[in-house]
């Protein structure tokens, strides 16, 4: 392809190869109405017109904050109006006067003029250019592929480039990632057909067959990557850690202030068994917020310590690491301070290592990790990535992590002497449907804590529409005061920190013109000068130093009954995962519509942890009948994490599931939706399992082998770049 076209595609989409380009799939297919000239348009008829944009006007909508776009197009003699009521600014950027396009829709009449409302359109020529006859010819087909466009590359240009490439490209059977025999067995069309049909279909049936095949490919390659990783992992050596009878674990169990749930006991047994094997455990423990995963992990860690090894607990944030450290020390009591005054000689040493622990403190901790004194080390993920040396690392627990990727694997490989690998337990509170689990965690063994500990109090959630019912918001503040009077703490969550000019608002969609989301630094003084003036209000957000954060969390934990305590915490989502203050009973989430479904669920999981019922209030200004409002009501209606995660995944696509980058990469899913395409994922998984069992290195499926290698290489590069 010529340098100019190639460059355009490369800058707009990052495409570098023919393969990248042919995997640029149509967003949808426009069905052609007859190509009509403006003269013969009839009201009520579906029509497509070739016309030039004459004028574009953005008009405010009466009584609303949005605008509509009025566009006039012309064939040189006559004109027709186009109207857009949604995404006006997006269309305005594309529909520039002088540009030609094909516009399709139902002809309507408004104030005596013919009009297309929200027409489908493809722009076909730049200003001053005539539409290419080739494009009009492509348009003569029954189904016109409409490609994801960018400012400089309209859909028709992509069409032309793809046609050019497909006309010359020869896709051979040996380039197909699905071996021919398997295609027959699974009743799939060839990759060659699929590519031709997705780009140049004659019928919708061809489109759906092509889609099925290409989705299958995505699932199939991904499953192969994961299963191959898993199979290779299971061949690695590890030290078996056998728990002793009268060790720290049994002393700890004897002193537990509550009874373990059945699930906690069973998974505990499973973990004891698996760390006592000579291959590394790689297990995911999922359990809804509050299901008590920490205890399960801690018991496995104690077993490993009893067996003479060391353990590490990794948290995603310093706040969480600090909290785990305090919780574990509290739970273990004198068993956690071996070597110190009052320490139990049968116990172990629990250490905290985060970025903010520096100087002599840090050296002491590093030394006790290296000489093996520290049986339990709590820290952030950096703990395994930095050059921290363990004497004998037996078990790594990764809390609140959604992935266990190449990165972590590579880091662990350096942690143990020789070829030995530590056992690994990954924990997540984001309950996910089975197919998603297979897709995202296909390389881990999965188990779940299904029940919550007894005596858990229910959480009630209300949605407050603060614009229509300001009195309800007033009432919510009063309730907060009452909760504190009863001796409980209250969280108030805002989407933004505030206080800085030019601060990046990641939660804001530039398409809409809403006011900026409420900010911690603005809300906190407003509350302490207003409805919460009699309470002690603290502030927590990601820009504070770890010491400051730790101190605030410690004081919030103390609560209303302590002289040094805090009653109310105004914070960002830094409290989203894992924070555990059982005495906090109420949470008010401001601008709740700015948060995602699982975020809301995670946030809400911070209350109702103790014996008192929890109350959660979502405050929103979102208009009636809006999606945002529906979403909040859906979250308010259930506390079932599985239901919610299903809802969440339906709302947003999964994107790249193996790496952390968002797009354009080999491992990203373009077509497959893991929630909706359950059957395809399962089919791919079964096929892949058979294949891997017979041929781990994939020597008999060279195209698949190559695809897998490319993904692994990409993952590795990403890892190296980050380090
Ligand atoms: P999560 O699974 O969300 O990480 P945690 O491990 O933080 O949950 O546990 C939540 C709270 O429940 C903690 O305060 C913990 O001490 C308590 N807990 C855990 N297991 C039990 C149990 N079996 N009975 C009563 N309380 C428990
Ligand atoms: Mg937790």
XYZ file of C-alpha atoms and ligand atoms in Angstrom:
751
model
C 0.000 0.000 0.000
C 1.211 3.493 -0.746
C 3.135 5.345 1.931
C 0.490 8.008 2.323
C -2.385 5.635 3.069
C -0.146 3.483 5.223
C 0.927 6.477 7.253
C -2.651 7.608 7.767
C -3.658 4.202 9.082
C -0.614 3.994 11.256
C -1.111 7.390 12.910
C -4.863 6.989 13.298
C -4.984 3.401 14.546
C -1.393 2.345 15.176
C -1.594 -0.253 12.420
C 1.645 -1.527 11.063
C 0.859 -4.665 9.157
C -1.670 -6.084 6.751
C -2.811 -8.316 9.571
C -3.580 -5.304 11.762
C -5.625 -3.843 8.950
C -7.698 -6.880 8.083
C -8.522 -7.215 11.757
C -10.040 -3.750 11.704
C -13.601 -5.021 11.642
C -16.706 -3.101 10.604
C -18.585 -1.526 13.459
C -21.847 -2.350 11.715
C -23.334 -2.711 8.273
C -25.498 -0.049 6.702
C -28.289 -1.465 4.655
C -28.675 0.441 1.516
C -31.945 2.181 0.849
C -32.067 2.929 -2.846
C -29.627 5.699 -3.701
C -32.130 8.505 -4.167
C -31.696 11.999 -5.459
C -33.035 14.780 -3.332
C -35.753 15.636 -5.830
C -37.616 12.362 -5.485
C -37.526 11.867 -1.705
C -40.858 10.701 -0.294
C -42.038 11.209 3.266
C -41.990 7.983 5.245
C -39.566 6.220 2.920
C -36.097 4.869 3.744
C -33.630 6.611 1.530
C -29.938 7.155 1.035
C -28.682 10.345 -0.539
C -25.288 11.417 -1.829
C -24.888 15.047 -0.859
C -22.509 17.751 0.276
C -22.706 19.353 3.700
C -23.833 22.950 3.277
C -24.123 24.225 6.843
C -23.912 23.039 10.437
C -25.457 24.719 13.447
C -25.410 23.694 17.110
C -28.551 24.868 18.921
C -29.176 24.782 22.684
C -32.190 22.709 23.684
C -34.850 24.521 25.617
C -34.717 23.850 29.347
C -31.908 21.297 29.027
C -28.185 21.422 29.275
C -27.656 19.590 25.991
C -27.627 20.844 22.414
C -28.905 19.562 19.111
C -27.209 19.754 15.745
C -28.954 21.045 12.648
C -27.232 20.203 9.384
C -28.235 21.128 5.867
C -26.960 19.013 2.970
C -27.272 19.738 -0.720
C -26.908 18.090 -4.114
C -26.139 21.467 -5.640
C -29.738 22.388 -6.322
C -31.959 21.105 -3.541
C -31.397 20.758 0.171
C -32.594 18.508 2.991
C -32.144 18.885 6.742
C -30.453 16.456 9.073
C -31.053 16.627 12.824
C -29.022 15.092 15.658
C -30.309 15.236 19.221
C -27.592 13.211 20.892
C -23.801 13.556 20.776
C -24.158 16.838 18.933
C -20.553 17.876 19.494
C -19.191 14.567 18.223
C -21.174 14.819 14.986
C -20.246 18.453 14.643
C -16.575 17.530 14.540
C -17.183 15.128 11.668
C -19.757 16.982 9.629
C -17.757 19.853 8.209
C -19.251 22.001 5.430
C -17.848 21.129 2.014
C -17.436 17.427 2.749
C -19.465 14.887 0.768
C -21.214 11.933 2.265
C -23.865 9.293 1.953
C -26.738 9.816 4.385
C -29.355 7.181 5.069
C -32.530 7.295 7.120
C -36.274 7.630 7.125
C -37.568 10.765 5.485
C -39.759 12.856 7.798
C -41.389 16.214 7.591
C -40.862 19.040 10.061
C -42.295 22.533 9.602
C -42.833 21.854 5.915
C -39.248 20.723 5.253
C -37.947 17.251 4.575
C -35.679 15.937 7.264
C -33.604 12.894 8.242
C -33.380 12.431 12.008
C -30.177 10.807 13.223
C -29.273 9.468 9.798
C -26.588 6.839 9.350
C -23.833 8.395 7.346
C -20.507 7.715 5.740
C -18.360 10.634 4.685
C -17.057 9.928 1.219
C -14.906 12.833 0.079
C -12.942 15.682 1.590
C -13.615 19.300 0.958
C -13.107 20.210 -2.716
C -13.014 16.550 -3.760
C -15.573 14.537 -5.651
C -16.692 11.193 -4.286
C -14.600 8.402 -5.777
C -16.599 6.219 -8.221
C -15.091 3.171 -6.457
C -16.740 4.265 -3.273
C -20.064 4.702 -4.980
C -19.579 1.243 -6.442
C -18.836 -0.232 -3.019
C -21.962 1.466 -1.970
C -23.926 -0.300 -4.648
C -23.593 -3.495 -2.607
C -26.469 -4.569 -0.433
C -24.482 -4.326 2.787
C -22.041 -1.541 3.346
C -19.484 -2.107 6.071
C -19.166 0.894 8.358
C -15.749 1.021 10.023
C -14.754 2.680 13.274
C -13.578 6.033 11.994
C -11.092 8.561 13.260
C -10.868 12.246 12.425
C -8.441 11.725 9.551
C -9.581 8.339 8.361
C -13.243 8.207 7.480
C -14.896 4.842 7.025
C -14.765 4.907 3.226
C -10.993 5.313 3.243
C -10.622 2.248 5.421
C -12.986 0.413 3.092
C -10.792 1.227 0.146
C -7.591 0.229 1.923
C -9.064 -3.079 3.049
C -10.451 -3.835 -0.395
C -7.045 -3.118 -1.898
C -5.395 -5.504 0.529
C -7.979 -8.261 0.263
C -7.787 -8.262 -3.526
C -4.136 -9.246 -3.384
C -3.873 -11.195 -0.169
C -3.633 -14.942 -0.233
C -4.572 -16.511 3.099
C -3.247 -20.065 3.122
C -4.702 -22.937 5.133
C -1.471 -23.183 7.143
C -1.934 -19.570 8.317
C -5.134 -20.584 10.043
C -4.878 -20.771 13.847
C -7.602 -23.395 13.869
C -6.263 -26.571 12.256
C -8.456 -27.792 9.380
C -9.574 -30.979 11.095
C -10.783 -28.931 14.039
C -12.654 -26.551 11.748
C -14.607 -29.475 10.356
C -15.220 -30.936 13.771
C -16.544 -27.665 15.164
C -18.371 -26.636 12.024
C -16.423 -23.421 11.608
C -15.650 -21.680 8.332
C -12.021 -21.049 7.378
C -10.196 -17.902 8.450
C -9.930 -16.919 4.817
C -13.684 -17.030 4.334
C -14.275 -15.308 7.617
C -12.075 -12.367 6.697
C -13.633 -12.006 3.281
C -17.133 -12.256 4.628
C -16.686 -9.856 7.487
C -15.408 -7.162 5.131
C -17.361 -7.863 1.956
C -20.489 -9.765 2.880
C -23.270 -10.478 0.453
C -25.724 -11.567 3.093
C -26.201 -11.122 6.831
C -25.819 -14.856 7.193
C -22.253 -14.541 5.952
C -21.655 -11.817 8.508
C -22.844 -13.975 11.358
C -20.782 -17.000 10.251
C -17.731 -14.783 9.953
C -18.372 -13.269 13.367
C -18.720 -16.673 14.951
C -15.418 -17.798 13.497
C -13.502 -14.634 14.407
C -14.862 -14.578 17.937
C -13.914 -18.187 18.292
C -10.359 -17.285 17.265
C -10.085 -14.674 19.977
C -11.328 -17.076 22.616
C -9.239 -19.926 21.290
C -5.909 -18.117 21.183
C -6.491 -16.608 24.610
C -7.427 -19.942 26.150
C -4.356 -21.479 24.622
C -2.126 -18.824 26.146
C -3.675 -19.327 29.566
C -3.729 -23.110 29.467
C -0.210 -23.292 28.222
C 0.920 -21.017 31.046
C -0.927 -23.170 33.515
C 0.439 -26.403 32.112
C 3.982 -25.038 32.176
C 3.549 -23.721 35.717
C 2.432 -27.098 36.907
C 5.774 -28.532 35.819
C 7.780 -26.109 37.959
C 9.291 -27.318 41.232
C 8.265 -26.013 44.639
C 8.993 -26.984 48.212
C 6.180 -28.865 49.926
C 5.188 -27.050 53.130
C 3.647 -29.368 55.643
C 1.886 -27.714 58.554
C 2.877 -28.967 62.002
C 0.398 -29.974 64.674
C 1.263 -27.670 67.558
C 2.498 -24.652 65.703
C 1.397 -21.044 65.441
C -1.648 -22.046 63.392
C -3.184 -24.163 66.104
C -2.488 -21.544 68.770
C -4.053 -18.942 66.510
C -7.115 -21.102 65.820
C -7.599 -21.714 69.500
C -7.800 -17.970 70.160
C -10.029 -16.939 67.255
C -12.785 -14.655 68.566
C -15.324 -16.161 66.138
C -16.150 -19.422 64.454
C -14.919 -20.004 60.937
C -17.588 -20.471 58.301
C -17.846 -23.844 56.582
C -16.373 -22.314 53.423
C -13.421 -20.855 55.312
C -12.683 -24.259 56.819
C -12.963 -26.141 53.539
C -10.847 -23.746 51.537
C -8.352 -23.731 54.393
C -7.979 -27.517 54.091
C -7.604 -27.205 50.323
C -4.822 -24.659 50.709
C -2.984 -26.728 53.332
C -3.054 -29.634 50.907
C -1.872 -27.611 47.943
C 1.055 -25.890 49.637
C 2.155 -29.332 50.717
C 2.846 -30.364 47.117
C 6.058 -30.223 45.144
C 4.577 -28.026 42.420
C 3.550 -24.454 43.083
C -0.055 -23.746 43.950
C -1.546 -21.043 41.718
C -4.960 -20.434 43.091
C -7.529 -17.684 42.936
C -9.826 -17.210 45.907
C -12.846 -15.152 45.127
C -15.373 -14.055 47.685
C -17.706 -11.139 47.959
C -16.739 -8.145 50.045
C -16.824 -9.067 53.714
C -16.739 -12.815 53.134
C -13.602 -13.119 55.293
C -10.842 -13.896 52.819
C -8.109 -12.424 54.999
C -8.468 -15.074 57.684
C -8.357 -17.829 55.105
C -5.150 -16.443 53.667
C -3.625 -15.842 57.066
C -4.213 -19.437 58.154
C -2.455 -20.716 55.035
C 0.406 -18.326 55.763
C 0.690 -19.588 59.318
C 0.815 -23.164 58.078
C 3.669 -22.222 55.760
C 5.488 -20.471 58.611
C 5.006 -23.528 60.817
C 6.652 -25.525 58.037
C 9.685 -23.250 58.281
C 9.009 -20.938 55.349
C 8.348 -17.220 54.945
C 5.240 -15.614 53.546
C 4.353 -12.331 51.880
C 1.001 -10.579 51.721
C 0.771 -8.061 48.894
C -1.855 -5.322 48.852
C -2.673 -2.940 46.009
C -2.249 0.227 48.100
C -0.207 1.393 51.061
C -3.373 2.121 53.023
C -4.475 -1.449 52.595
C -1.039 -2.835 53.374
C -0.969 -0.800 56.581
C -4.373 -2.050 57.533
C -3.527 -5.704 56.871
C -0.418 -5.290 58.952
C -2.386 -3.907 61.913
C -5.153 -6.514 61.532
C -2.712 -9.396 61.432
C -0.765 -8.131 64.420
C -3.984 -7.714 66.350
C -5.243 -11.167 65.417
C -1.930 -12.818 66.286
C -1.271 -10.849 69.485
C 1.917 -12.028 71.158
C 2.446 -14.545 68.346
C 3.338 -11.683 66.006
C 6.239 -10.187 67.940
C 8.719 -12.970 68.437
C 11.980 -11.515 69.697
C 10.387 -8.416 71.173
C 9.512 -7.784 74.778
C 6.368 -9.779 75.586
C 6.661 -11.743 72.384
C 5.819 -15.413 72.289
C 8.902 -17.505 71.463
C 6.692 -19.969 69.597
C 5.410 -17.177 67.393
C 6.917 -15.369 64.433
C 7.798 -11.844 63.378
C 5.367 -9.783 61.306
C 6.884 -6.939 59.284
C 5.564 -4.139 57.099
C 7.493 -2.973 54.050
C 6.142 -0.155 51.896
C 7.677 2.699 49.955
C 7.286 5.060 52.877
C 9.267 2.919 55.280
C 12.747 4.291 54.934
C 16.127 4.679 56.582
C 17.149 2.487 59.480
C 13.622 1.083 59.791
C 13.763 -0.152 56.250
C 17.199 -1.670 56.719
C 16.008 -3.527 59.794
C 13.009 -4.930 57.964
C 15.103 -5.912 54.937
C 17.555 -7.655 57.233
C 14.885 -9.648 59.019
C 13.408 -10.689 55.665
C 16.820 -11.778 54.464
C 17.836 -13.729 57.527
C 14.447 -15.399 57.745
C 13.263 -13.908 61.079
C 10.238 -12.325 59.419
C 7.685 -15.080 58.894
C 5.066 -12.722 57.554
C 5.868 -9.671 55.456
C 3.066 -7.318 54.472
C 3.617 -4.814 51.693
C 2.478 -3.431 48.389
C 3.008 -5.209 45.088
C 6.363 -3.470 44.848
C 7.551 -5.896 47.481
C 8.092 -8.693 45.004
C 9.229 -6.440 42.224
C 11.965 -4.594 44.008
C 15.138 -6.342 44.979
C 13.857 -7.642 48.290
C 15.630 -10.869 49.189
C 13.897 -13.564 51.191
C 15.672 -16.396 52.893
C 12.999 -18.912 51.992
C 9.789 -17.572 50.492
C 7.113 -20.242 50.741
C 3.825 -18.526 49.995
C 2.783 -15.287 48.369
C -0.735 -13.958 48.891
C -1.878 -11.247 46.505
C -4.900 -9.358 47.804
C -7.476 -7.594 45.646
C -5.758 -8.325 42.409
C -7.599 -9.059 39.235
C -4.734 -10.517 37.328
C -1.809 -12.678 37.898
C 0.213 -12.022 34.812
C 3.589 -12.475 33.303
C 4.851 -9.637 35.430
C 4.173 -11.308 38.727
C 5.399 -14.647 37.429
C 8.674 -13.164 36.319
C 9.121 -11.361 39.617
C 8.477 -14.549 41.581
C 10.956 -16.499 39.522
C 13.670 -14.326 41.012
C 12.477 -14.708 44.563
C 13.445 -18.225 45.494
C 16.829 -19.833 45.312
C 17.350 -22.316 42.493
C 14.346 -23.208 40.383
C 11.967 -23.395 43.313
C 8.843 -21.257 43.071
C 6.711 -20.057 45.950
C 3.074 -21.072 46.188
C 0.683 -18.309 45.181
C -2.783 -17.358 46.343
C -4.565 -14.500 44.586
C -7.659 -13.012 46.204
C -10.348 -10.930 44.598
C -13.610 -9.501 45.825
C -14.902 -8.864 42.356
C -17.104 -11.857 41.890
C -17.140 -12.743 38.253
C -19.237 -15.042 36.124
C -17.698 -18.354 35.209
C -16.858 -17.565 31.599
C -15.173 -14.367 32.578
C -13.181 -16.245 35.154
C -12.158 -18.733 32.493
C -11.079 -15.919 30.250
C -9.286 -13.763 32.748
C -8.004 -16.351 35.194
C -7.799 -19.386 32.935
C -4.310 -20.006 34.239
C -5.321 -20.222 37.896
C -7.350 -22.751 39.843
C -10.428 -21.027 41.141
C -12.387 -21.408 44.370
C -14.998 -19.231 46.055
C -16.214 -18.315 49.508
C -19.944 -18.439 48.945
C -21.393 -17.505 52.326
C -20.842 -14.467 54.486
C -19.891 -14.962 58.143
C -22.858 -15.297 60.481
C -24.257 -12.262 62.172
C -23.501 -10.012 59.226
C -25.945 -7.191 59.124
C -27.802 -6.262 55.996
C -27.011 -3.073 54.108
C -29.888 -0.924 52.964
C -29.262 1.333 49.985
C -31.262 4.387 48.994
C -30.890 6.635 45.986
C -31.342 10.350 46.681
C -32.132 12.655 43.760
C -30.618 15.807 45.155
C -31.932 18.219 42.515
C -35.562 17.175 42.766
C -35.596 16.280 46.454
C -33.072 18.432 48.338
C -34.931 17.651 51.572
C -33.878 14.004 51.241
C -30.248 15.039 51.143
C -30.789 17.161 54.284
C -32.278 14.119 55.934
C -29.231 12.048 54.941
C -26.903 14.478 56.731
C -29.122 14.319 59.815
C -28.933 10.546 59.705
C -25.138 10.807 59.619
C -25.224 12.904 62.784
C -27.511 10.362 64.440
C -25.204 7.462 63.505
C -22.273 9.240 65.113
C -24.360 9.954 68.247
C -24.939 6.194 68.438
C -21.173 5.772 68.434
C -20.630 4.806 64.773
C -18.493 6.205 61.991
C -19.658 7.545 58.636
C -17.936 7.535 55.238
C -18.578 10.213 52.655
C -17.205 9.471 49.204
C -16.534 11.937 46.372
C -15.330 11.172 42.855
C -12.550 13.754 42.877
C -9.793 15.107 45.144
C -9.931 18.737 43.978
C -7.720 21.607 45.006
C -5.440 21.679 41.998
C -5.669 23.558 38.764
C -5.562 21.428 35.660
C -6.067 18.295 37.678
C -6.939 15.385 35.512
C -10.513 14.265 35.964
C -10.431 10.732 34.822
C -14.064 10.196 35.609
C -15.321 12.915 33.336
C -16.422 12.224 29.845
C -15.468 15.189 27.694
C -18.476 14.562 25.475
C -20.883 15.902 28.001
C -20.926 19.250 29.614
C -21.753 18.317 33.172
C -20.210 20.278 36.000
C -17.028 18.754 37.407
C -17.674 16.026 39.967
C -17.690 16.930 43.646
C -14.287 17.046 45.277
C -13.132 15.883 48.700
C -11.277 19.112 49.403
C -14.359 21.208 48.661
C -16.993 18.989 50.247
C -15.188 18.449 53.557
C -15.044 22.130 54.633
C -18.583 22.644 53.385
C -19.836 19.860 55.618
C -17.835 20.770 58.681
C -19.068 24.339 58.341
C -22.639 23.172 57.663
C -24.696 20.079 58.316
C -21.911 18.181 60.115
C -20.530 21.112 62.121
C -20.650 19.258 65.436
C -18.692 16.270 64.156
C -14.990 15.584 63.691
C -14.423 15.311 59.963
C -11.244 13.817 58.470
C -10.069 13.778 54.883
C -8.441 10.919 52.960
C -7.206 10.854 49.375
C -4.448 9.582 47.150
C -2.308 12.709 47.212
C -1.671 12.462 50.932
C 1.524 10.858 52.168
C 1.349 7.349 53.554
C 1.972 8.568 57.094
C -0.882 11.027 56.811
C -3.168 8.362 55.377
C -2.222 5.843 58.026
C -2.798 8.348 60.775
C -6.233 9.301 59.456
C -7.247 5.648 59.111
C -6.035 4.932 62.628
C -8.066 7.819 64.054
C -11.148 6.932 62.009
C -10.859 3.421 63.380
C -10.945 4.819 66.930
C -14.267 6.500 66.162
C -16.689 8.681 68.124
C -15.960 7.158 71.518
C -12.295 8.126 71.528
C -10.788 11.499 72.331
C -8.411 11.227 69.384
C -10.966 9.647 67.033
C -12.691 10.865 63.883
C -16.441 10.566 63.282
C -16.630 11.170 59.580
C -14.222 10.416 56.772
C -14.555 12.330 53.518
C -12.579 10.415 50.939
C -12.038 9.360 47.373
C -12.129 5.753 46.273
C -8.913 5.048 48.167
C -11.228 3.245 50.574
C -12.672 1.171 47.765
C -10.947 -2.092 48.443
C -10.416 -3.963 51.624
C -10.646 -1.185 54.194
C -12.173 -2.750 57.278
C -13.644 -0.577 60.027
C -16.391 -2.800 61.438
C -17.875 -0.006 63.519
C -18.646 2.213 60.509
C -22.311 1.932 59.625
C -23.140 4.573 57.094
C -21.833 5.701 53.742
C -22.949 8.606 51.601
C -21.653 8.505 48.023
C -21.876 11.883 46.303
C -22.237 12.085 42.521
C -22.727 8.352 42.685
C -23.486 8.223 38.964
C -19.823 8.942 38.301
C -18.805 5.546 39.642
C -18.989 2.156 37.977
C -21.220 -0.635 39.213
C -18.506 -2.717 40.800
C -16.911 0.361 42.308
C -20.184 1.195 44.042
C -20.475 -2.353 45.285
C -16.917 -2.350 46.584
C -17.421 0.992 48.272
C -20.651 -0.086 49.877
C -18.915 -3.222 51.127
C -17.027 -1.020 53.607
C -20.109 -0.780 55.834
C -22.301 -3.373 57.508
C -19.162 -5.286 58.473
C -19.862 -5.432 62.182
C -23.013 -6.308 64.088
C -24.902 -3.205 63.097
C -26.991 -2.792 59.973
C -25.446 -0.589 57.306
C -27.024 2.307 55.480
C -25.757 3.477 52.130
C -26.979 6.542 50.245
C -26.249 7.183 46.579
C -26.653 10.881 45.867
C -27.140 11.852 42.239
C -28.236 14.705 40.026
C -28.756 12.449 37.044
C -32.026 13.147 35.249
C -35.113 10.995 35.355
C -35.179 8.177 32.800
C -31.416 8.339 32.382
C -29.247 5.251 32.131
C -27.223 6.515 35.066
C -30.292 6.533 37.270
C -31.317 3.036 36.160
C -27.864 1.803 36.979
C -27.914 3.291 40.490
C -31.326 1.813 41.152
C -30.085 -1.565 39.987
C -27.138 -1.441 42.392
C -29.394 -0.227 45.201
C -31.767 -3.132 44.599
C -29.289 -5.935 45.236
C -26.191 -6.675 47.262
C -25.505 -9.840 45.310
C -22.036 -9.346 43.917
C -22.454 -11.892 41.147
C -25.576 -10.232 39.794
C -23.859 -6.882 39.909
C -20.729 -7.966 38.133
C -22.851 -9.422 35.360
C -24.561 -6.068 35.052
C -21.234 -4.298 35.092
C -19.701 -6.398 32.371
C -22.703 -5.936 30.190
C -22.301 -2.212 30.476
C -18.647 -2.042 29.613
C -16.718 -4.258 27.275
C -13.829 -6.216 28.642
C -11.125 -4.876 26.372
C -7.695 -6.218 26.906
C -7.824 -9.032 29.406
C -4.263 -10.243 29.497
C -2.202 -7.095 29.522
C -2.806 -3.771 31.123
C -2.876 -1.732 27.953
C -6.173 -0.870 26.479
C -6.091 -1.267 22.736
C -4.412 -2.174 19.517
C -2.604 -5.078 21.037
C -2.603 -8.669 20.068
C -4.197 -9.905 23.243
C -7.103 -7.503 23.191
C -10.564 -8.739 22.457
C -12.163 -7.020 19.523
C -15.305 -9.020 18.971
C -15.651 -11.452 21.818
C -17.867 -10.429 24.720
C -17.105 -12.896 27.420
C -20.438 -12.522 29.154
C -22.618 -12.880 26.109
C -20.501 -15.310 24.149
C -20.469 -17.997 26.811
C -20.947 -20.816 24.320
C -18.060 -19.718 22.170
C -15.734 -19.394 25.153
C -16.669 -22.863 26.365
C -16.301 -24.367 22.917
C -12.882 -22.777 22.550
C -11.857 -23.950 25.988
C -12.804 -27.562 25.317
C -11.044 -27.579 21.971
C -7.979 -25.992 23.434
C -7.800 -28.397 26.336
C -7.715 -31.394 24.013
C -5.086 -29.783 21.870
C -2.796 -28.845 24.769
C -3.073 -32.278 26.351
C -1.812 -33.877 23.161
C 0.695 -31.255 22.140
C 1.816 -28.819 24.867
C 4.308 -27.026 22.655
C 1.821 -26.769 19.759
C 4.265 -28.111 17.217
C 1.408 -29.497 15.194
C -0.448 -26.201 15.054
C 2.199 -23.745 13.849
C -0.132 -20.803 13.208
C -1.564 -21.092 16.712
C 1.921 -21.497 18.148
C 2.960 -18.285 16.442
C -0.098 -16.358 17.656
C 0.517 -17.501 21.222
C 4.184 -16.608 21.054
C 3.350 -13.126 19.851
C 1.061 -12.560 22.812
C 3.639 -13.838 25.264
C 6.296 -11.677 23.667
C 4.056 -8.660 23.912
C 3.336 -9.369 27.569
C 7.026 -9.691 28.250
C 7.868 -6.464 26.463
C 5.222 -4.692 28.457
C 6.762 -6.086 31.611
C 10.263 -5.004 30.619
C 9.109 -1.541 29.604
C 7.475 -1.053 32.965
C 10.600 -2.023 34.800
P -12.907 -9.576 52.682
O -13.251 -10.925 52.155
O -13.791 -8.498 52.122
O -11.453 -9.263 52.535
P -12.290 -9.570 55.462
O -11.325 -10.688 55.413
O -11.738 -8.188 55.564
O -13.261 -9.631 54.214
O -13.316 -9.853 56.637
C -14.315 -8.927 56.962
C -14.565 -8.925 58.447
O -15.181 -10.139 58.847
C -13.318 -8.794 59.265
O -13.570 -7.864 60.285
C -13.090 -10.187 59.817
O -12.438 -10.165 61.055
C -14.504 -10.695 59.956
N -14.642 -12.159 59.847
C -13.953 -12.985 59.034
N -14.355 -14.266 59.180
C -15.332 -14.243 60.117
C -16.155 -15.265 60.709
N -16.040 -16.542 60.369
N -17.053 -14.869 61.639
C -17.170 -13.576 61.977
N -16.438 -12.581 61.468
C -15.518 -12.898 60.548
Mg -10.099 -8.031 51.909
